[in-house]
Short mmCIF file of C-alpha atoms and ligand atoms in Angstrom, two decimals:
data_model
loop_
_atom_site.label_atom_id
_atom_site.label_comp_id
_atom_site.label_asym_id
_atom_site.label_seq_id
_atom_site.Cartn_x
_atom_site.Cartn_y
_atom_site.Cartn_z
CA MET A 1165 -1.08 6.07 -27.53
CA LYS A 1166 0.23 3.78 -25.18
CA LYS A 1167 0.73 4.62 -21.43
CA LYS A 1168 4.01 4.54 -20.18
CA ILE A 1169 4.74 3.37 -16.91
CA ALA A 1170 7.43 3.21 -14.05
CA ILE A 1171 7.16 0.52 -11.55
CA LEU A 1172 8.63 1.33 -8.33
CA GLY A 1173 8.89 -1.96 -6.81
CA SER A 1174 8.46 -4.38 -9.88
CA THR A 1175 9.93 -7.21 -8.16
CA GLY A 1176 7.22 -7.14 -5.28
CA SER A 1177 3.75 -8.64 -5.27
CA ILE A 1178 2.24 -5.68 -6.77
CA GLY A 1179 4.90 -5.04 -9.09
CA ILE A 1180 4.70 -8.41 -10.63
CA GLN A 1181 1.05 -8.43 -11.05
CA THR A 1182 1.35 -5.04 -12.50
CA LEU A 1183 3.63 -6.41 -15.24
CA ASP A 1184 0.84 -9.24 -15.54
CA VAL A 1185 -1.45 -6.66 -16.46
CA ILE A 1186 1.00 -4.79 -18.89
CA GLN A 1187 1.99 -8.12 -20.39
CA ASN A 1188 -1.91 -8.72 -21.06
CA ASN A 1189 -2.57 -5.25 -22.71
CA LYS A 1190 0.64 -4.29 -24.72
CA GLU A 1191 -1.30 -2.35 -26.97
CA TYR A 1192 -2.40 -0.01 -24.16
CA PHE A 1193 0.79 -0.08 -21.74
CA SER A 1194 4.61 -0.11 -22.01
CA ALA A 1195 6.77 -0.91 -19.12
CA GLU A 1196 9.57 1.92 -19.29
CA ILE A 1197 11.19 1.88 -16.25
CA LEU A 1198 11.81 -0.75 -13.51
CA ILE A 1199 12.78 -0.25 -9.89
CA ALA A 1200 13.53 -2.82 -7.47
CA GLY A 1201 15.25 -3.18 -3.97
CA GLN A 1202 17.77 -5.77 -4.25
CA ASN A 1203 16.28 -8.71 -6.11
CA SER A 1204 18.71 -8.45 -9.07
CA ASN A 1205 17.76 -11.82 -10.66
CA LEU A 1206 13.96 -11.04 -10.93
CA LEU A 1207 14.97 -7.54 -12.30
CA ILE A 1208 17.01 -9.07 -15.05
CA LYS A 1209 14.57 -11.63 -15.84
CA GLN A 1210 11.88 -8.82 -16.12
CA ALA A 1211 14.04 -6.43 -17.95
CA LYS A 1212 14.75 -9.10 -20.68
CA VAL A 1213 10.79 -9.71 -21.12
CA PHE A 1214 9.58 -6.04 -20.98
CA LYS A 1215 12.78 -4.31 -22.63
CA PRO A 1216 12.08 -1.20 -20.31
CA LYS A 1217 14.71 1.83 -21.13
CA ILE A 1218 15.79 1.91 -17.65
CA VAL A 1219 16.18 -0.34 -14.76
CA VAL A 1220 17.28 0.67 -11.39
CA ILE A 1221 18.21 -1.28 -8.25
CA ASN A 1222 18.56 0.20 -4.82
CA ASP A 1223 21.14 -2.08 -3.71
CA GLU A 1224 24.38 -0.63 -5.32
CA SER A 1225 26.31 -3.79 -4.58
CA LYS A 1226 24.04 -5.52 -7.44
CA TYR A 1227 24.88 -2.90 -10.25
CA GLN A 1228 28.03 -4.54 -11.57
CA TYR A 1229 26.13 -7.87 -12.00
CA ILE A 1230 22.87 -6.45 -13.55
CA LYS A 1231 24.96 -4.46 -16.16
CA GLU A 1232 26.90 -7.50 -16.93
CA GLN A 1233 23.77 -9.59 -17.57
CA LEU A 1234 21.95 -7.09 -19.36
CA LYS A 1235 24.90 -5.97 -21.51
CA ASP A 1236 23.43 -7.10 -24.88
CA GLU A 1237 20.13 -5.12 -24.29
CA ARG A 1238 19.74 -1.65 -25.01
CA ILE A 1239 18.91 -0.86 -21.21
CA LYS A 1240 20.22 1.92 -19.13
CA VAL A 1241 21.43 0.38 -15.72
CA TYR A 1242 21.43 2.60 -12.55
CA ALA A 1243 21.65 1.76 -8.80
CA GLY A 1244 20.89 3.73 -5.62
CA LYS A 1245 18.63 5.84 -4.14
CA LYS A 1246 19.21 9.20 -5.89
CA GLU A 1247 18.87 7.25 -9.31
CA ILE A 1248 15.48 5.94 -8.21
CA ILE A 1249 14.45 9.63 -7.64
CA ASN A 1250 15.73 10.77 -10.98
CA ALA A 1251 14.25 7.63 -12.70
CA VAL A 1252 10.62 8.50 -11.72
CA LYS A 1253 11.17 11.84 -12.86
CA ASN A 1254 11.85 10.64 -16.27
CA LYS A 1255 10.45 12.39 -19.41
CA SER A 1256 9.35 9.08 -21.17
CA VAL A 1257 7.03 8.21 -18.17
CA ASP A 1258 3.36 9.20 -17.79
CA THR A 1259 2.16 7.04 -14.61
CA VAL A 1260 4.46 5.90 -11.73
CA VAL A 1261 3.06 2.56 -10.02
CA SER A 1262 4.20 3.24 -6.43
CA ALA A 1263 4.54 -0.39 -5.03
CA VAL A 1264 7.69 -0.48 -2.97
CA VAL A 1265 6.78 -1.32 0.73
CA GLY A 1266 6.75 1.25 3.60
CA TYR A 1267 8.18 4.57 4.16
CA SER A 1268 10.58 4.09 1.56
CA GLY A 1269 8.12 5.00 -1.03
CA LEU A 1270 7.56 8.39 0.43
CA GLU A 1271 10.49 10.47 -1.33
CA PRO A 1272 10.19 8.71 -4.77
CA THR A 1273 6.41 9.31 -4.69
CA ILE A 1274 6.86 13.03 -3.81
CA SER A 1275 9.46 13.16 -6.55
CA ALA A 1276 7.22 11.73 -9.20
CA ILE A 1277 4.40 14.08 -8.07
CA GLU A 1278 6.70 17.16 -8.59
CA ALA A 1279 7.84 16.01 -12.01
CA GLY A 1280 4.04 16.00 -13.00
CA LYS A 1281 3.50 12.13 -12.93
CA ASN A 1282 0.07 10.61 -12.25
CA ILE A 1283 0.42 7.91 -9.51
CA ALA A 1284 -1.12 4.40 -9.27
CA LEU A 1285 -0.60 4.15 -5.45
CA ALA A 1286 -0.39 0.75 -3.63
CA ASN A 1287 2.31 2.29 -1.31
CA LYS A 1288 -0.30 3.25 1.43
CA GLU A 1289 2.49 4.28 3.72
CA THR A 1290 3.14 7.19 1.92
CA LEU A 1291 -0.08 8.78 2.50
CA VAL A 1292 -0.21 7.47 5.97
CA VAL A 1293 2.89 9.31 6.92
CA ALA A 1294 2.37 12.44 4.87
CA GLY A 1295 -1.19 12.48 3.81
CA GLU A 1296 -1.52 16.45 3.98
CA LEU A 1297 1.83 17.17 2.15
CA ILE A 1298 1.09 14.54 -0.45
CA ASN A 1299 -2.52 16.11 -1.05
CA ASN A 1300 -0.92 19.61 -1.37
CA LEU A 1301 1.47 18.63 -3.87
CA ILE A 1302 -1.22 16.76 -5.84
CA LYS A 1303 -2.89 19.87 -6.28
CA LYS A 1304 0.11 22.15 -6.84
CA TYR A 1305 1.40 19.90 -9.74
CA LYS A 1306 -2.14 19.11 -10.92
CA VAL A 1307 -1.55 15.27 -11.00
CA LYS A 1308 -3.86 12.56 -10.42
CA MET A 1309 -3.56 9.60 -7.74
CA TYR A 1310 -5.31 6.30 -8.41
CA PRO A 1311 -5.87 3.98 -5.51
CA ILE A 1312 -4.74 0.29 -6.27
CA ASP A 1313 -5.46 -0.96 -2.64
CA SER A 1314 -8.67 -2.91 -3.30
CA GLU A 1315 -10.75 -1.35 -0.80
CA HIS A 1316 -9.71 2.09 -1.96
CA SER A 1317 -10.28 1.11 -5.35
CA ALA A 1318 -13.69 0.01 -4.45
CA ILE A 1319 -14.73 3.19 -2.80
CA TYR A 1320 -13.31 5.02 -5.82
CA GLN A 1321 -15.49 3.07 -8.11
CA CYS A 1322 -18.45 3.67 -5.76
CA ILE A 1323 -18.30 7.29 -5.87
CA LEU A 1324 -17.43 7.57 -9.64
CA GLY A 1325 -20.36 9.93 -11.10
CA GLU A 1326 -21.29 10.83 -7.63
CA GLU A 1327 -19.17 13.80 -7.56
CA LYS A 1328 -22.06 16.29 -6.95
CA ASN A 1329 -23.37 13.88 -3.99
CA LYS A 1330 -22.14 13.63 -0.52
CA PHE A 1331 -21.34 10.63 1.03
CA GLU A 1332 -22.35 9.99 4.79
CA LYS A 1333 -19.76 7.37 5.39
CA ILE A 1334 -17.20 4.99 4.06
CA ILE A 1335 -17.19 1.26 5.14
CA LEU A 1336 -13.93 -0.49 4.79
CA THR A 1337 -14.18 -4.27 4.67
CA ALA A 1338 -11.44 -6.24 6.07
CA SER A 1339 -10.78 -10.15 5.70
CA GLY A 1340 -9.83 -10.34 9.53
CA GLY A 1341 -6.59 -12.04 8.70
CA PRO A 1342 -5.26 -15.74 9.71
CA PHE A 1343 -6.18 -14.91 13.20
CA ARG A 1344 -9.72 -13.78 12.97
CA GLY A 1345 -11.56 -14.83 16.09
CA PHE A 1346 -8.82 -15.41 18.13
CA LYS A 1347 -8.44 -13.96 21.59
CA LYS A 1348 -5.50 -12.67 23.34
CA SER A 1349 -4.18 -15.91 25.09
CA ARG A 1350 -4.26 -17.81 21.59
CA LEU A 1351 -2.27 -14.83 19.89
CA GLU A 1352 0.33 -15.02 22.59
CA LYS A 1353 2.09 -17.88 20.78
CA VAL A 1354 1.46 -17.38 17.26
CA THR A 1355 4.34 -17.43 15.07
CA PRO A 1356 5.60 -15.49 12.05
CA ASP A 1357 4.82 -18.39 9.47
CA GLU A 1358 1.43 -18.44 10.85
CA ALA A 1359 0.91 -15.07 10.59
CA LEU A 1360 2.30 -14.79 7.13
CA ASN A 1361 -0.58 -17.25 6.03
CA HIS A 1362 -3.36 -14.97 4.92
CA PRO A 1363 -6.54 -16.88 4.10
CA LYS A 1364 -7.33 -14.80 0.76
CA TRP A 1365 -4.40 -12.85 -0.41
CA LYS A 1366 -0.90 -13.73 -1.50
CA MET A 1367 1.03 -10.55 -0.48
CA GLY A 1368 4.55 -9.13 0.22
CA LYS A 1369 5.68 -10.05 4.11
CA LYS A 1370 5.14 -6.75 5.46
CA ILE A 1371 1.49 -6.36 4.56
CA SER A 1372 0.91 -9.81 5.54
CA ILE A 1373 1.82 -9.18 9.04
CA ASP A 1374 -0.11 -6.01 9.04
CA SER A 1375 -2.93 -8.10 7.86
CA ALA A 1376 -2.55 -10.38 10.84
CA THR A 1377 -2.53 -7.48 13.32
CA LEU A 1378 -5.30 -5.56 11.73
CA MET A 1379 -2.61 -2.51 11.34
CA ASN A 1380 -3.22 -2.87 7.47
CA LYS A 1381 -6.64 -1.77 8.12
CA GLY A 1382 -5.49 0.80 10.45
CA LEU A 1383 -3.12 2.20 7.80
CA GLU A 1384 -6.03 2.01 5.15
CA VAL A 1385 -8.28 3.94 7.33
CA ILE A 1386 -5.84 6.69 7.33
CA GLU A 1387 -5.20 6.22 3.41
CA ALA A 1388 -8.92 6.55 2.95
CA LYS A 1389 -9.30 9.97 4.99
CA TRP A 1390 -6.46 11.53 2.71
CA LEU A 1391 -7.72 10.01 -0.75
CA PHE A 1392 -11.20 10.90 -0.41
CA ASN A 1393 -10.98 13.71 2.05
CA VAL A 1394 -13.41 12.19 4.50
CA ASP A 1395 -13.95 13.04 8.02
CA PRO A 1396 -12.29 10.18 10.61
CA ASP A 1397 -15.85 9.72 12.49
CA ASN A 1398 -17.31 8.93 8.82
CA ILE A 1399 -14.98 5.89 8.27
CA GLU A 1400 -16.33 2.48 9.65
CA VAL A 1401 -14.25 -0.86 9.28
CA ILE A 1402 -16.26 -4.19 9.44
CA ILE A 1403 -14.91 -7.57 9.17
CA HIS A 1404 -15.87 -9.62 5.99
CA PRO A 1405 -14.15 -12.97 6.01
CA GLU A 1406 -14.85 -13.86 2.33
CA ALA A 1407 -13.23 -10.65 1.02
CA ILE A 1408 -15.61 -10.47 -1.93
CA VAL A 1409 -17.10 -7.16 -1.04
CA HIS A 1410 -14.17 -4.77 -1.34
CA SER A 1411 -15.71 -1.85 0.36
CA MET A 1412 -18.74 0.30 0.43
CA VAL A 1413 -20.08 3.77 0.19
CA GLN A 1414 -22.99 5.02 2.08
CA PHE A 1415 -24.79 8.30 0.55
CA ARG A 1416 -26.71 11.03 2.51
CA ASP A 1417 -29.98 9.15 1.22
CA GLY A 1418 -29.05 5.98 2.93
CA SER A 1419 -28.25 4.33 -0.27
CA ILE A 1420 -25.30 1.84 -0.02
CA LYS A 1421 -23.03 1.29 -3.12
CA ALA A 1422 -20.53 -1.57 -3.06
CA GLN A 1423 -18.07 -3.05 -5.28
CA LEU A 1424 -17.68 -6.81 -5.45
CA GLY A 1425 -15.44 -9.31 -7.23
CA VAL A 1426 -13.09 -12.20 -6.52
CA PRO A 1427 -10.01 -11.02 -4.57
CA ASP A 1428 -7.49 -10.59 -7.24
CA MET A 1429 -5.19 -7.42 -7.17
CA LYS A 1430 -4.64 -7.25 -10.70
CA ILE A 1431 -8.71 -5.88 -11.14
CA PRO A 1432 -7.72 -2.62 -9.04
CA ILE A 1433 -4.31 -2.54 -10.50
CA GLN A 1434 -5.56 -2.55 -14.27
CA PHE A 1435 -8.31 0.02 -13.11
CA ALA A 1436 -5.97 2.33 -11.55
CA LEU A 1437 -3.98 2.32 -14.94
CA THR A 1438 -7.16 2.75 -17.06
CA SER A 1439 -9.61 4.64 -15.14
CA PRO A 1440 -12.39 5.91 -15.83
CA TYR A 1441 -12.38 3.32 -18.45
CA ARG A 1442 -12.23 -0.34 -18.27
CA LEU A 1443 -10.48 -2.84 -20.25
CA ASP A 1444 -11.32 -6.58 -21.20
CA SER A 1445 -9.86 -9.09 -18.79
CA ASN A 1446 -9.80 -12.62 -18.22
CA PHE A 1447 -9.65 -12.52 -14.57
CA PRO A 1448 -11.91 -15.09 -12.81
CA ARG A 1449 -15.61 -14.04 -12.56
CA LEU A 1450 -17.55 -14.07 -9.15
CA SER A 1451 -20.25 -16.54 -9.49
CA PHE A 1452 -23.62 -16.24 -7.68
CA LYS A 1453 -24.88 -19.61 -9.24
CA GLU A 1454 -22.51 -21.21 -6.55
CA LYS A 1455 -23.39 -21.20 -2.96
CA LEU A 1456 -22.24 -17.45 -1.88
CA SER A 1457 -22.58 -16.28 1.55
CA LEU A 1458 -21.46 -12.92 2.62
CA ASN A 1459 -20.93 -12.44 6.23
CA PHE A 1460 -20.09 -9.14 8.36
CA GLU A 1461 -18.71 -8.96 11.79
CA LYS A 1462 -17.60 -6.19 14.14
CA PRO A 1463 -13.82 -5.74 14.82
CA ASP A 1464 -12.43 -6.88 17.98
CA LEU A 1465 -10.59 -3.74 18.96
CA TYR A 1466 -9.60 -5.03 22.43
CA THR A 1467 -7.59 -7.76 20.72
CA PHE A 1468 -6.53 -6.35 17.74
CA LYS A 1469 -5.29 -3.05 19.24
CA ASN A 1470 -3.53 -1.62 16.27
CA LEU A 1471 -6.58 -0.74 14.79
CA LYS A 1472 -7.60 1.30 17.55
CA LEU A 1473 -4.28 2.79 17.69
CA ALA A 1474 -4.53 3.84 14.15
CA PHE A 1475 -8.07 5.53 14.69
CA GLN A 1476 -6.60 7.53 17.57
CA ALA A 1477 -3.48 8.28 15.44
CA MET A 1478 -5.78 9.82 12.55
CA LYS A 1479 -7.68 11.73 14.95
CA GLU A 1480 -5.07 13.41 16.45
CA GLY A 1481 -3.01 14.18 13.33
CA GLY A 1482 0.17 16.11 13.24
CA ASN A 1483 3.05 13.45 13.59
CA LYS A 1484 1.00 10.87 15.16
CA PRO A 1485 0.32 8.78 11.85
CA CYS A 1486 4.07 9.09 11.01
CA ILE A 1487 4.96 7.74 14.49
CA LEU A 1488 2.38 4.75 13.91
CA ASN A 1489 3.95 3.80 10.70
CA ALA A 1490 7.42 4.00 11.77
CA ALA A 1491 6.88 2.16 14.97
CA ASN A 1492 4.97 -0.52 12.94
CA GLU A 1493 7.46 -0.94 10.76
CA VAL A 1494 10.42 -1.68 13.11
CA VAL A 1495 8.12 -3.79 15.32
CA VAL A 1496 7.07 -5.99 12.09
CA ASP A 1497 10.57 -6.36 11.05
CA SER A 1498 11.73 -7.72 14.52
CA PHE A 1499 8.43 -9.84 14.84
CA LEU A 1500 9.55 -11.49 11.47
CA LYS A 1501 13.02 -12.11 13.00
CA LYS A 1502 11.30 -13.53 16.22
CA GLU A 1503 12.74 -11.03 18.39
CA ILE A 1504 9.26 -10.02 19.75
CA LYS A 1505 5.98 -11.71 20.20
CA PHE A 1506 2.88 -11.03 18.42
CA LEU A 1507 1.14 -9.19 21.14
CA GLU A 1508 4.31 -7.03 21.89
CA MET A 1509 3.98 -5.35 18.55
CA SER A 1510 1.01 -3.13 19.60
CA GLU A 1511 2.43 -2.54 22.95
CA ILE A 1512 5.53 -1.21 21.58
CA ILE A 1513 3.69 0.89 18.90
CA GLU A 1514 1.46 2.63 21.84
CA GLU A 1515 4.45 3.12 23.93
CA CYS A 1516 6.17 5.00 21.07
CA LEU A 1517 2.77 7.02 20.45
CA ASN A 1518 2.74 7.96 24.16
CA LYS A 1519 6.46 8.99 24.25
CA MET A 1520 7.37 10.88 21.15
CA GLU A 1521 6.73 14.46 21.37
CA TYR A 1522 3.46 15.68 19.32
CA ILE A 1523 3.83 18.13 16.36
CA ALA A 1524 0.79 19.48 14.73
CA ASN A 1525 2.40 20.91 11.35
CA LEU A 1526 5.18 19.17 9.45
CA ASN A 1527 7.20 19.80 6.51
CA PHE A 1528 9.09 16.90 4.52
CA ASP A 1529 12.30 17.23 6.60
CA ASP A 1530 9.99 17.02 9.85
CA TYR A 1531 8.39 13.78 8.59
CA VAL A 1532 12.05 12.57 7.93
CA GLU A 1533 13.14 13.60 11.46
CA VAL A 1534 10.20 11.97 13.10
CA ASP A 1535 10.37 8.87 11.22
CA THR A 1536 14.28 8.55 12.10
CA LYS A 1537 13.66 9.30 15.87
CA THR A 1538 10.87 6.95 16.08
CA ARG A 1539 12.69 4.16 14.69
CA ILE A 1540 15.53 4.68 17.25
CA LEU A 1541 12.92 4.83 20.03
CA THR A 1542 11.16 1.69 18.96
CA LYS A 1543 14.39 -0.21 18.62
CA LYS A 1544 15.45 0.99 22.18
CA LEU A 1545 11.82 -0.49 23.50
CA ILE A 1546 12.49 -3.71 21.59
CA ASN A 1547 15.87 -4.08 23.43
CA LYS A 1548 14.78 -2.99 26.95
P1 LIG B 2738 6.59 -6.69 -1.38
O1 LIG B 2738 7.29 -6.72 -0.39
O2 LIG B 2738 6.28 -7.92 -2.14
O3 LIG B 2738 7.55 -5.86 -2.60
C1 LIG B 2738 8.10 -4.67 -2.35
C2 LIG B 2738 8.95 -4.24 -3.45
O4 LIG B 2738 9.44 -2.83 -3.01
C3 LIG B 2738 9.73 -5.03 -4.06
O5 LIG B 2738 9.94 -5.03 -5.33
C4 LIG B 2738 11.00 -4.61 -3.38
O6 LIG B 2738 12.15 -4.92 -3.99
C5 LIG B 2738 10.85 -3.14 -3.41
N1 LIG B 2738 11.63 -2.17 -2.46
C6 LIG B 2738 11.56 -2.49 -1.19
N2 LIG B 2738 12.46 -1.38 -0.59
C7 LIG B 2738 12.89 -0.67 -1.47
C8 LIG B 2738 13.60 0.39 -1.61
N3 LIG B 2738 14.21 0.85 -0.58
N4 LIG B 2738 13.89 0.85 -2.83
C9 LIG B 2738 13.41 0.49 -4.07
N5 LIG B 2738 12.69 -0.62 -4.15
C10 LIG B 2738 12.22 -1.07 -2.78
O7 LIG B 2738 5.45 -5.75 -1.11
P2 LIG B 2738 4.05 -5.86 -1.85
O8 LIG B 2738 3.94 -5.92 -2.94
O9 LIG B 2738 3.18 -6.84 -0.98
O10 LIG B 2738 3.45 -4.32 -1.16
C11 LIG B 2738 3.77 -3.19 -1.92
C12 LIG B 2738 3.06 -2.06 -1.20
O11 LIG B 2738 1.67 -2.17 -1.61
C13 LIG B 2738 2.82 -2.10 0.12
O12 LIG B 2738 2.95 -0.71 0.48
C14 LIG B 2738 1.48 -2.48 0.46
O13 LIG B 2738 0.94 -2.11 1.83
C15 LIG B 2738 0.81 -2.26 -0.87
N6 LIG B 2738 -0.49 -3.15 -1.05
C16 LIG B 2738 0.06 -4.61 -1.32
C17 LIG B 2738 -1.12 -5.37 -1.68
C18 LIG B 2738 -0.58 -6.62 -2.02
O14 LIG B 2738 -1.77 -7.57 -2.49
N7 LIG B 2738 0.58 -7.39 -2.14
C19 LIG B 2738 -2.33 -5.13 -1.94
C20 LIG B 2738 -2.55 -3.61 -1.35
C21 LIG B 2738 -1.50 -2.73 -1.01
P3 LIG B 2738 13.25 -6.27 -3.89
O15 LIG B 2738 12.08 -7.33 -3.53
O16 LIG B 2738 14.00 -6.20 -5.16
O17 LIG B 2738 13.96 -5.99 -2.65
MG1 LIG B 2739 -6.16 -3.60 1.14
#
């Protein structure tokens, strides 16, 4: 039986690579529903190739155009947030690939879980903002969540078959991004273009900036906490510039397992869709015959303060990770528009974390309110 897939964010970096995986394994997967933000032309192109049952675009002004372009296809076209929510609940779907960027992934991911869909999760912000709520829903609706993020896929692969064995700690690797080794004085003048130029991964803009500031690793630490139910003190981050070791798990006997491979997101995407089984692939292989050096170093938390802030937010819990995420989304957007400088991003996030009132227990509406209020405060601080 083919696995029927909905892709939330089909026009993004992860969405496009998910469609590549589906294209290469047509006997196993079908793309039933494609959902995009505003890139109507790419959505139309994808729809013509993959013939999904439904396409949805968030930007309602693109609806007529898409409808017109797909008039000869047997594809239903919808637009707007409500229709995205409806689409992920559609009966014809088994698995939802959650690959939109940022907080906007939270609500549709929750809807998919409530409709009993398994989730292949790229959208780490969902777990950062509301990890506890999501885990409760996963239990309640008896669905599975498979990580796409390469580090979390690595950890997941390391602990497969180890269910009866406790692990001592998780070691998340980080490439260090384009500014690895830079000190604050050098970071003062870096531009969005330089920050977007990641040495190892070609990704969407937001995660590329997050990688340059190490916020991505901070978000991943929180993501790991919720995915693997691990105590914050047992998560370690180590810089590994080659991005070959995707992460490691240390067990109670001191043994360490690692997952390695060339940096290619299609590997974890495919595994998230087939786990615990593996499919053949023609992805490039890692060669040990060529000179291969693997280096590791401590992250510089003084210069890249975001990682420190994320650890603190995780330990404090409650609404802190939600504040961290919302403030980060606003400052990244502002940095990309050249309204603020690189180092100002961490300063503003920290100020938001200090200024927002602490709330220990939150329901969905509380998260929405914290997110909204944080965004307002962040914008105020930017325009100060
Ligand atoms: P992109 O910016 O490349 O893609 C984002 C996708 O989300 C696009 O399809 C975009 O549509 C869509 N989108 C944005 N806002 C909305 C909305 N409100 N409603 C519906 N669709 C929306 O991001 P990435 O693919 O790089 O990242 C996606 C997620 O995966 C992020 O959470 C990221 O952290 C995570 N991730 C990404 C990795 C990577 O290698 N790229 C690696 C690990 C994790 P459109 O373009 O049409 O506007
Ligand atoms: Mg990652």
